[in-house]
Structures are given as C-alpha cells and as structure tokens.
Tab-separated table of C-alpha atoms in Angstrom:
chain	number	residue	atom	x	y	z
Q	1	UNK	CA	0.000	0.000	0.000
Q	2	UNK	CA	2.902	2.348	0.759
Q	3	UNK	CA	4.029	2.029	-2.855
Q	4	UNK	CA	0.682	3.104	-4.319
Q	5	UNK	CA	0.635	6.725	-5.432
Q	6	UNK	CA	-1.873	9.024	-3.780
Q	7	UNK	CA	-4.903	9.583	-5.936
Q	8	UNK	CA	-5.275	13.257	-6.785
Q	9	UNK	CA	-8.823	14.440	-7.279
Q	10	UNK	CA	-8.938	17.148	-9.959
Q	11	UNK	CA	-10.463	20.436	-8.891
Q	12	UNK	CA	-13.738	21.236	-10.577
Q	13	UNK	CA	-13.863	24.395	-12.622
Q	14	UNK	CA	-15.932	27.292	-11.268
Q	15	UNK	CA	-19.176	27.947	-13.107
Q	16	UNK	CA	-19.437	31.647	-13.903
Q	17	UNK	CA	-22.712	33.212	-14.919
Q	18	UNK	CA	-22.834	35.430	-17.988
Q	19	UNK	CA	-22.986	39.171	-17.501
Q	20	UNK	CA	-26.248	39.256	-19.449
Q	21	UNK	CA	-27.913	36.771	-17.092
Q	22	UNK	CA	-26.678	38.619	-14.007
Q	23	UNK	CA	-28.069	41.850	-15.460
Q	24	UNK	CA	-31.464	40.198	-15.973
Q	25	UNK	CA	-31.717	39.201	-12.324
Q	26	UNK	CA	-30.541	42.579	-11.034
Q	27	UNK	CA	-33.082	44.313	-13.293
Q	28	UNK	CA	-35.872	42.205	-11.784
Q	29	UNK	CA	-34.985	43.598	-8.350
Q	30	UNK	CA	-34.928	47.230	-9.493
Q	31	UNK	CA	-33.123	49.521	-11.908
Q	32	UNK	CA	-29.995	51.498	-11.122
Q	33	UNK	CA	-32.297	54.526	-11.061
Q	34	UNK	CA	-34.960	53.268	-8.674
Q	35	UNK	CA	-38.281	54.982	-8.077
Q	36	UNK	CA	-38.575	57.022	-4.913
Q	37	UNK	CA	-41.400	54.778	-3.700
Q	38	UNK	CA	-39.350	51.586	-4.117
Q	39	UNK	CA	-39.443	49.524	-0.876
Q	40	UNK	CA	-36.159	49.772	0.998
Q	41	UNK	CA	-35.711	46.020	1.174
Q	42	UNK	CA	-35.640	45.794	-2.626
Q	43	UNK	CA	-33.168	48.654	-2.876
Q	44	UNK	CA	-31.075	46.912	-0.219
Q	45	UNK	CA	-31.179	43.664	-2.179
Q	46	UNK	CA	-30.107	45.310	-5.435
Q	47	UNK	CA	-27.116	46.968	-3.745
Q	48	UNK	CA	-26.213	43.813	-1.810
Q	49	UNK	CA	-26.142	41.504	-4.825
Q	50	UNK	CA	-24.488	44.065	-7.060
Q	51	UNK	CA	-21.808	44.520	-4.390
Q	52	UNK	CA	-21.088	40.784	-4.551
Q	53	UNK	CA	-20.882	40.999	-8.341
Q	54	UNK	CA	-18.773	44.137	-8.850
Q	55	UNK	CA	-16.391	43.254	-5.994
Q	56	UNK	CA	-16.094	39.541	-6.677
Q	57	UNK	CA	-16.976	38.987	-3.023
Q	58	UNK	CA	-18.592	36.028	-1.331
Q	59	UNK	CA	-22.224	36.611	-0.384
Q	60	UNK	CA	-21.363	35.914	3.253
Q	61	UNK	CA	-18.665	38.603	3.114
Q	62	UNK	CA	-21.102	41.140	1.705
Q	63	UNK	CA	-23.735	40.324	4.331
Q	64	UNK	CA	-21.107	41.042	6.979
Q	65	UNK	CA	-20.157	44.501	5.705
Q	66	UNK	CA	-20.460	47.525	7.956
Q	67	UNK	CA	-20.884	51.145	6.938
Q	68	UNK	CA	-17.476	51.750	8.491
Q	69	UNK	CA	-15.940	49.448	5.882
Q	70	UNK	CA	-16.744	51.947	3.137
Q	71	UNK	CA	-14.402	54.696	1.967
Q	72	UNK	CA	-16.383	56.817	-0.472
Q	73	UNK	CA	-13.957	59.654	-1.130
Q	74	UNK	CA	-14.618	60.959	-4.630
Q	75	UNK	CA	-12.724	59.099	-7.374
Q	76	UNK	CA	-11.052	56.844	-4.805
Q	77	UNK	CA	-13.946	54.735	-3.496
Q	78	UNK	CA	-12.978	51.496	-1.762
Q	79	UNK	CA	-14.547	48.882	0.501
Q	80	UNK	CA	-12.801	46.834	3.150
Q	81	UNK	CA	-13.903	43.189	2.977
Q	82	UNK	CA	-13.406	40.746	5.842
Q	83	UNK	CA	-12.680	37.325	4.379
Q	84	UNK	CA	-11.902	33.816	5.517
Q	85	UNK	CA	-9.544	33.220	8.426
Q	86	UNK	CA	-9.714	36.809	9.604
Q	87	UNK	CA	-8.148	38.151	6.408
Q	88	UNK	CA	-8.994	41.672	5.277
Q	89	UNK	CA	-8.675	43.046	1.763
Q	90	UNK	CA	-9.440	46.437	0.269
Q	91	UNK	CA	-11.330	46.423	-3.025
Q	92	UNK	CA	-11.551	49.325	-5.434
Q	93	UNK	CA	-15.095	50.372	-6.366
Q	94	UNK	CA	-14.444	51.278	-9.996
Q	95	UNK	CA	-17.990	51.092	-11.364
Q	96	UNK	CA	-19.426	54.632	-11.286
Q	97	UNK	CA	-23.026	53.500	-11.750
Q	98	UNK	CA	-22.719	51.129	-8.821
Q	99	UNK	CA	-21.117	53.782	-6.594
Q	100	UNK	CA	-23.973	56.168	-7.388
Q	101	UNK	CA	-26.521	53.492	-6.444
Q	102	UNK	CA	-24.637	52.700	-3.230
Q	103	UNK	CA	-24.640	56.368	-2.200
Q	104	UNK	CA	-28.353	56.609	-2.991
Q	105	UNK	CA	-28.992	53.568	-0.804
Q	106	UNK	CA	-27.055	55.096	2.099
Q	107	UNK	CA	-28.979	58.352	1.733
Q	108	UNK	CA	-32.321	56.530	1.702
Q	109	UNK	CA	-31.649	54.332	4.741
Q	110	UNK	CA	-29.733	56.979	6.685
Q	111	UNK	CA	-27.104	54.588	8.041
Q	112	UNK	CA	-23.947	56.250	9.351
Q	113	UNK	CA	-22.587	53.239	11.270
Q	114	UNK	CA	-23.329	49.574	11.876
Q	115	UNK	CA	-24.361	46.797	9.462
Q	116	UNK	CA	-24.661	47.945	5.867
Q	117	UNK	CA	-27.362	45.415	4.937
Q	118	UNK	CA	-29.840	44.889	7.761
Q	119	UNK	CA	-32.452	42.230	8.270
Q	120	UNK	CA	-35.371	44.540	9.021
Q	121	UNK	CA	-36.753	47.293	6.824
Q	122	UNK	CA	-36.911	49.749	9.721
Q	123	UNK	CA	-33.147	49.570	10.166
Q	124	UNK	CA	-33.104	48.254	13.742
Q	125	UNK	CA	-32.102	44.698	12.818
Q	126	UNK	CA	-28.730	43.043	12.685
Q	127	UNK	CA	-26.895	42.052	9.496
Q	128	UNK	CA	-28.934	40.187	6.895
Q	129	UNK	CA	-28.044	36.497	7.173
Q	130	UNK	CA	-26.514	34.526	4.332
Q	131	UNK	CA	-29.502	32.151	4.314
Q	132	UNK	CA	-31.932	35.055	3.965
Q	133	UNK	CA	-29.858	36.578	1.151
Q	134	UNK	CA	-29.616	33.216	-0.622
Q	135	UNK	CA	-33.376	32.689	-0.406
Q	136	UNK	CA	-34.107	36.156	-1.786
Q	137	UNK	CA	-31.599	35.696	-4.622
Q	138	UNK	CA	-33.256	32.432	-5.648
Q	139	UNK	CA	-36.620	34.171	-5.702
Q	140	UNK	CA	-35.319	36.922	-7.983
Q	141	UNK	CA	-33.673	34.350	-10.268
Q	142	UNK	CA	-36.995	32.521	-10.581
Q	143	UNK	CA	-38.719	35.775	-11.500
Q	144	UNK	CA	-36.051	36.449	-14.155
Q	145	UNK	CA	-36.222	32.819	-15.364
Q	146	UNK	CA	-32.474	32.511	-14.949
Q	147	UNK	CA	-30.613	29.812	-13.027
Q	148	UNK	CA	-27.654	31.359	-11.223
Q	149	UNK	CA	-26.318	30.256	-7.864
Q	150	UNK	CA	-25.462	33.189	-5.630
Q	151	UNK	CA	-21.768	32.176	-5.565
Q	152	UNK	CA	-21.622	32.402	-9.358
Q	153	UNK	CA	-21.683	36.206	-9.037
Q	154	UNK	CA	-18.132	35.979	-7.687
Q	155	UNK	CA	-17.099	33.583	-10.450
Q	156	UNK	CA	-18.607	35.855	-13.110
Q	157	UNK	CA	-16.615	38.841	-11.879
Q	158	UNK	CA	-13.362	36.882	-11.783
Q	159	UNK	CA	-13.851	35.509	-15.288
Q	160	UNK	CA	-14.638	38.973	-16.657
Q	161	UNK	CA	-11.388	40.313	-15.178
Q	162	UNK	CA	-9.350	37.458	-16.642
Q	163	UNK	CA	-10.971	37.948	-20.048
Q	164	UNK	CA	-10.190	41.670	-19.849
Q	165	UNK	CA	-6.499	40.869	-19.478
Q	166	UNK	CA	-6.126	41.547	-15.737
Q	167	UNK	CA	-3.208	39.592	-14.263
Q	168	UNK	CA	-3.781	36.462	-12.202
Q	169	UNK	CA	-2.072	38.097	-9.213
Q	170	UNK	CA	-4.315	41.171	-9.339
Q	171	UNK	CA	-7.425	38.968	-9.534
Q	172	UNK	CA	-6.107	36.845	-6.656
Q	173	UNK	CA	-5.778	39.896	-4.414
Q	174	UNK	CA	-9.221	41.190	-5.378
Q	175	UNK	CA	-10.907	37.867	-4.627
Q	176	UNK	CA	-8.887	37.240	-1.468
Q	177	UNK	CA	-7.519	33.858	-2.547
Q	178	UNK	CA	-4.664	32.532	-0.429
Q	179	UNK	CA	-2.747	31.368	-3.499
Q	180	UNK	CA	-2.786	31.880	-7.255
Q	181	UNK	CA	-3.524	28.165	-7.744
Q	182	UNK	CA	-7.188	28.746	-6.976
Q	183	UNK	CA	-7.345	31.889	-9.106
Q	184	UNK	CA	-5.753	30.151	-12.084
Q	185	UNK	CA	-8.846	27.954	-12.412
Q	186	UNK	CA	-10.591	30.949	-13.956
Q	187	UNK	CA	-7.946	31.104	-16.662
Q	188	UNK	CA	-9.007	27.598	-17.746
Q	189	UNK	CA	-12.475	28.838	-18.636
Q	190	UNK	CA	-13.522	30.499	-21.881
Q	191	UNK	CA	-10.705	33.023	-22.187
Q	192	UNK	CA	-11.806	35.574	-24.769
Q	193	UNK	CA	-8.446	37.341	-24.677
Q	194	UNK	CA	-6.556	34.166	-25.550
Q	195	UNK	CA	-9.132	33.248	-28.198
Q	196	UNK	CA	-8.728	36.642	-29.857
Q	197	UNK	CA	-4.942	36.301	-29.894
Q	198	UNK	CA	-5.138	32.816	-31.410
Q	199	UNK	CA	-7.562	33.917	-34.124
Q	200	UNK	CA	-5.381	36.924	-34.945
Q	201	UNK	CA	-2.290	34.699	-35.174
Q	202	UNK	CA	-4.097	32.297	-37.510
Q	203	UNK	CA	-5.220	35.135	-39.761
Q	204	UNK	CA	-1.643	36.426	-39.964
Q	205	UNK	CA	-0.399	32.921	-40.799
Q	206	UNK	CA	-3.068	32.443	-43.451
Q	207	UNK	CA	-2.205	35.759	-45.102
Q	208	UNK	CA	1.498	34.866	-45.089
Q	209	UNK	CA	0.882	31.535	-46.846
Q	210	UNK	CA	-1.313	32.948	-49.614
C-alpha cells in the first residue's frame, strides 16, 4: 500500500454566470435609477447583490459589511472586505453606476454606522443572514427565469477580469484567494483574450501563406 501513489482528485472548474444573465436578475430587483417609492428592502437587495458581483466577493462577506468598511472619497472609493480566516482586503469600487446606487442607498436608509445590509426594513435589525440573502436571490432568479447560484456572481466577476487581461495576481488579491492556484482555475475557462490572440495569429499565418 505504501508504494501506491496518492490519488489526486482534480479540482472542478468554477461555473461563472454570464454578464447578461446577471443583469437580468438585477433588473428584476430594481433599476440602477430606482423609483422614490421603491421599498427599501428591494433597494437593499439590489445593492447587496451588485456589491457581490462588482467586488467579486462572497455573499457571506457582503452580508457582513459595515458602513465603516466603506471609503467613499470621490474618485477613490474602496470597501474593506473581511474574508476567511480573519483576512482583510481592500477592493476598489471602480464602477461609477454602482457607486452612485450605493450612495443613494445610504442616503435613503440613513445609516452612518453599523451593518450595511440589515435584516429589518426599519433599520433596527442586525446584518442580513446569508440564508436570507440566498433565499431572496433564488426568488429573484426565478422571476427572471435565470438559473444562477449566488456564488456564481463571484465567479462571473473573476472571469470577466481574466478575459479583460487583468493579471492572475491582481485577480487573486481582489478575490482574497490565499494562493494563485485557486485563481488560475478561472484562466481555464472560456478566455476571450486568448481566443482573440489565437484567431489573430491564424489570420496572420493564413495571409502569409497565400
């Protein structure tokens, strides 16, 4: 038995959702320019799930955010995310439309400290639980007729960064992975950057052989 090699189980590839499908679900919740009479819990949900998407954060990490974790200085907006094992990472908020929606949400709810996403509409509750967020996400997905697991928001963001040419190390830091080995799984997915380079190389080769 000592001479038998250890069986290595291959890691499964993450399953990212498409940006179009994510947009469908977010639109079902509300638009980025919500009506003034929109219930606060729906506005909260839109900001919560979009935070997970644009930051590449775990849903549990987003549910645990506090107002104090935000740094919304103009043109240098960041959020401090508390990850696994007590790790903390700072993520740039580089989507202007999202930042505008986040500021609108803060103005509507009036929070200046404490949990960013609260369980009760009146603002006196504790942080929204992961289970509650997961249940609400599934309900919105059903309404949009799209099947996306809540964790696929994180995968979608990571894949978009890789396809945009962002380095593995930069994506690793943004996602809070302990090592690049985990992050490199995203590079094994449909890499549009690599596909474009390969097609361009083939076209150049074809022209040279004519």
